Each structure stands twice: as C-alpha cells, then as structure tokens.
Amino acid sequence: MVKHRSDQAFLLLLSLADAAVCSIAWLLAYVVRWETGWVPIAYDVVPPWWWCLRALPIVVVSALVSFRLVGLYQLRRRWSLAFELVKVLQATTLTLLLVLAITFYSRNPYESRIASLFFFLFTLVGVVAVRRSLGLYFRLCRRAGRMRHSALIVGTGRTASAIEGALRRNNWLGIQPVGYVDDETHRG
C-alpha cells in the first residue's frame, strides 16, 4: 500500500516511463524489421505503418498489466541489477505473450515474429536502462539533500543514537532524523 504522495508520484512516473519505453520499442521494432533492410522481406510485402500504430494501445495496456502482475510497481529502495533484470524479463515475456495472443485472437494482420523479437529485446534493454537511470537520479537527489523524509526516533538510549548515526551515514536512503521521543520523564 502506497502511503506517501511522493511514492504515488514515483510509481506514476515509473509507469509512464515503462509505457513510453514499450511504445518506442514497438515502433522501433517495426522500423528495424521493415524499413532498414537488415532483415530480408519475404514476398516483397511490407505491412502498412498504421497496422503497427493500431496495435499500440494493446501493447501499452498489456505491458502495464504485465509489469503490475510481476511486481515491478512495488516500492523497494534497492533492487539488485540481477533481480530487476529477472523481473523485467518475466514482465516483458508476459507482455509479448499477451500481445501475441490478443493479436491472434483479434485477427490483427500485423503479426511479425521477427518484429516481436525486436520488440522483446528493445523493451527488455530499454526498461532496465530507464529504471536504472531513474534510480540513479533519485539516489543522487537524496544524497544532495532533496527528496527527503523526516524521521522521529522513538527512544533515547544507545540503540536510538545508533539508528540516528546509521541514518546520517546512509543519506542516500532519503531519511533525515529530526529528533527523539521518549515516554520516560527525566528528573534532573
């Protein structure tokens, strides 16, 4: 459950970035497959551009649903590259399977296996690159003192001061300790 408005904004930014990457990958796959001449064209028949554009909403919705189902829209501070790569691989595979199934079921004439392979590769690389770039940007912003959350530490003993020290040393977390709270009254 997302509680902070900044977390909601981050997830919205992430989903918009994913949708943009998938859209660009889909269109780029058409261009690489049909327009560059890198892959030989059988029967000298090139599908019209608008067939690709017509399928774009299906691709974007399938991608967002797949990414959500795989768990890519859960807030975690530090995902390892390998973990994120596996998750994006799962989501991209599910996206491709959904798009192929919907395209086949709806009898959409634009169904190129080679273009689908290019889409898969471009999406995989693009999503990981964009997510890593966003993570680096936000980490640098937090380290520079922007995008911070305040924390009130409960307790005043050694553990509380150790927590404060750890939060101050690891400023990339974006958590700024502001004070201590204790339920005992101290007499002096």
Coordinates of C-alpha atoms in Angstrom, one line a residue:
M1 CA 0.0 0.0 0.0
V2 CA 1.4 3.4 -1.0
K3 CA 1.0 5.9 1.8
H4 CA 3.1 9.0 0.7
R5 CA 2.2 11.3 -2.1
S6 CA 5.8 11.3 -3.3
D7 CA 5.7 7.5 -3.6
Q8 CA 2.5 7.7 -5.6
A9 CA 4.2 10.2 -7.9
F10 CA 7.2 8.0 -8.3
L11 CA 5.0 5.0 -9.2
L12 CA 3.1 7.1 -11.7
L13 CA 6.4 8.3 -13.2
L14 CA 7.7 4.7 -13.4
S15 CA 4.5 3.5 -15.2
L16 CA 4.6 6.4 -17.6
A17 CA 8.3 5.7 -18.3
D18 CA 7.5 2.0 -18.9
A19 CA 4.6 2.8 -21.2
A20 CA 6.9 5.2 -23.2
V21 CA 9.7 2.6 -23.4
C22 CA 7.2 0.0 -24.6
S23 CA 5.7 2.3 -27.2
I24 CA 9.1 3.3 -28.5
A25 CA 10.2 -0.3 -28.6
W26 CA 7.1 -1.4 -30.5
L27 CA 7.5 1.4 -33.1
L28 CA 11.3 0.9 -33.4
A29 CA 10.7 -2.9 -33.9
Y30 CA 8.6 -2.1 -36.9
V31 CA 11.2 0.3 -38.3
V32 CA 14.1 -2.2 -37.8
R33 CA 12.1 -5.1 -39.2
W34 CA 10.5 -3.4 -42.3
E35 CA 12.3 -0.2 -43.1
T36 CA 16.0 -0.8 -42.5
G37 CA 16.5 -3.7 -44.9
W38 CA 18.6 -5.6 -42.2
V39 CA 16.2 -8.5 -42.3
P40 CA 15.1 -9.8 -45.7
I41 CA 11.5 -9.4 -46.6
A42 CA 9.7 -12.4 -47.9
Y43 CA 7.2 -12.0 -50.7
D44 CA 8.1 -8.3 -51.0
V45 CA 5.1 -7.4 -48.9
V46 CA 5.5 -4.7 -46.2
P47 CA 2.6 -4.1 -43.8
P48 CA 1.4 -0.5 -43.7
W49 CA 2.6 1.6 -40.8
W50 CA -0.8 2.2 -39.4
W51 CA -1.2 -1.6 -38.7
C52 CA 1.6 -1.2 -36.2
L53 CA 0.1 2.0 -34.7
R54 CA -3.3 0.3 -34.4
A55 CA -1.8 -2.3 -32.1
L56 CA 0.0 0.2 -29.9
P57 CA -2.8 0.6 -27.3
I58 CA -2.9 -3.2 -26.9
V59 CA 0.9 -3.2 -26.4
V60 CA 0.9 -0.4 -23.8
V61 CA -2.0 -1.9 -21.7
S62 CA -0.6 -5.4 -21.9
A63 CA 2.8 -4.1 -20.7
L64 CA 1.3 -2.1 -17.8
V65 CA -0.8 -5.1 -16.7
S66 CA 2.2 -7.5 -17.0
F67 CA 4.5 -5.2 -15.1
R68 CA 2.0 -4.9 -12.4
L69 CA 1.3 -8.6 -12.2
V70 CA 5.1 -9.4 -12.0
G71 CA 5.5 -6.9 -9.1
L72 CA 7.5 -4.2 -10.8
Y73 CA 5.4 -1.5 -9.2
Q74 CA 6.2 -2.3 -5.6
L75 CA 8.3 0.2 -3.8
R76 CA 11.7 -1.0 -2.8
R77 CA 14.8 1.2 -2.3
R78 CA 17.5 -1.1 -3.7
W79 CA 16.9 -3.9 -6.2
S80 CA 20.0 -5.6 -7.4
L81 CA 20.5 -5.5 -11.1
A82 CA 20.1 -9.3 -11.4
F83 CA 16.8 -9.2 -9.5
E84 CA 15.5 -6.3 -11.6
L85 CA 16.6 -8.0 -14.8
V86 CA 14.8 -11.2 -13.9
K87 CA 11.6 -9.3 -13.0
V88 CA 11.7 -7.2 -16.2
L89 CA 12.4 -10.4 -18.2
Q90 CA 9.3 -12.0 -16.7
A91 CA 7.2 -8.9 -17.4
T92 CA 8.4 -8.5 -20.9
T93 CA 7.8 -12.2 -21.7
L94 CA 4.3 -11.9 -20.3
T95 CA 3.7 -8.7 -22.3
L96 CA 4.8 -10.4 -25.5
L97 CA 2.7 -13.4 -24.9
L98 CA -0.4 -11.2 -24.2
V99 CA 0.2 -9.1 -27.3
L100 CA 0.6 -12.2 -29.5
A101 CA -2.5 -13.8 -28.0
I102 CA -4.6 -10.7 -28.4
T103 CA -3.3 -10.1 -31.9
F104 CA -4.0 -13.6 -32.9
Y105 CA -7.5 -13.7 -31.3
S106 CA -8.5 -10.3 -32.9
R107 CA -7.1 -11.4 -36.3
N108 CA -4.9 -8.3 -36.5
P109 CA -3.0 -8.6 -39.7
Y110 CA 0.2 -7.1 -38.1
E111 CA 1.9 -10.2 -36.6
S112 CA 5.6 -10.4 -37.5
R113 CA 7.6 -12.8 -35.4
I114 CA 10.9 -11.0 -36.1
A115 CA 9.4 -7.6 -35.2
S116 CA 8.1 -9.3 -32.0
L117 CA 11.6 -10.5 -31.2
F118 CA 13.0 -7.0 -31.8
F119 CA 10.2 -5.6 -29.5
F120 CA 11.1 -8.0 -26.8
L121 CA 14.8 -7.1 -26.9
F122 CA 14.2 -3.4 -27.2
T123 CA 11.7 -3.4 -24.3
L124 CA 14.0 -5.5 -22.1
V125 CA 17.0 -3.3 -22.6
G126 CA 15.0 -0.1 -22.5
V127 CA 13.0 -0.7 -19.4
V128 CA 16.1 -1.8 -17.4
A129 CA 18.1 1.2 -18.6
V130 CA 15.3 3.7 -17.8
R131 CA 14.6 2.2 -14.4
R132 CA 18.3 2.2 -13.5
S133 CA 18.7 5.8 -14.7
L134 CA 15.7 6.9 -12.6
G135 CA 17.1 5.1 -9.6
L136 CA 20.4 6.8 -10.0
Y137 CA 18.8 10.2 -10.4
F138 CA 16.7 9.8 -7.3
R139 CA 19.6 8.4 -5.3
L140 CA 21.8 11.4 -6.3
C141 CA 18.9 13.8 -5.4
R142 CA 18.6 12.2 -2.0
R143 CA 22.3 12.3 -1.4
A144 CA 22.3 16.0 -2.3
G145 CA 19.6 16.7 0.3
R146 CA 16.5 16.8 -1.9
M147 CA 13.5 14.4 -1.7
R148 CA 14.0 13.6 2.0
H149 CA 11.6 12.2 4.5
S150 CA 11.7 13.2 8.2
A151 CA 12.0 10.6 10.9
L152 CA 11.3 10.8 14.6
I153 CA 13.3 8.2 16.6
V154 CA 11.5 6.6 19.5
G155 CA 13.7 6.2 22.5
T156 CA 16.8 7.9 23.8
G157 CA 19.2 5.1 24.6
R158 CA 22.2 3.7 22.7
T159 CA 20.1 2.0 20.1
A160 CA 18.3 5.2 19.3
S161 CA 21.6 7.1 18.8
A162 CA 23.0 4.2 16.7
I163 CA 19.9 4.4 14.5
E164 CA 20.4 8.2 14.2
G165 CA 24.1 7.6 13.2
A166 CA 23.2 5.0 10.7
L167 CA 20.6 7.3 9.1
R168 CA 23.0 10.2 8.9
R169 CA 25.8 8.0 7.4
N170 CA 23.4 6.5 4.8
N171 CA 21.9 9.7 3.5
W172 CA 21.1 8.0 0.1
L173 CA 18.1 6.5 1.9
G174 CA 16.5 9.9 2.0
I175 CA 15.5 9.7 5.7
Q176 CA 16.5 12.7 7.9
P177 CA 16.3 12.2 11.6
V178 CA 14.8 15.2 13.3
G179 CA 14.6 14.2 17.0
Y180 CA 13.9 11.8 19.7
V181 CA 10.7 10.8 21.6
D182 CA 10.8 9.1 25.0
D183 CA 7.9 8.2 27.3
E184 CA 10.0 8.4 30.5
T185 CA 10.3 11.7 32.4
H186 CA 13.8 12.5 33.3
R187 CA 14.4 14.3 36.6
G188 CA 17.4 16.4 36.8

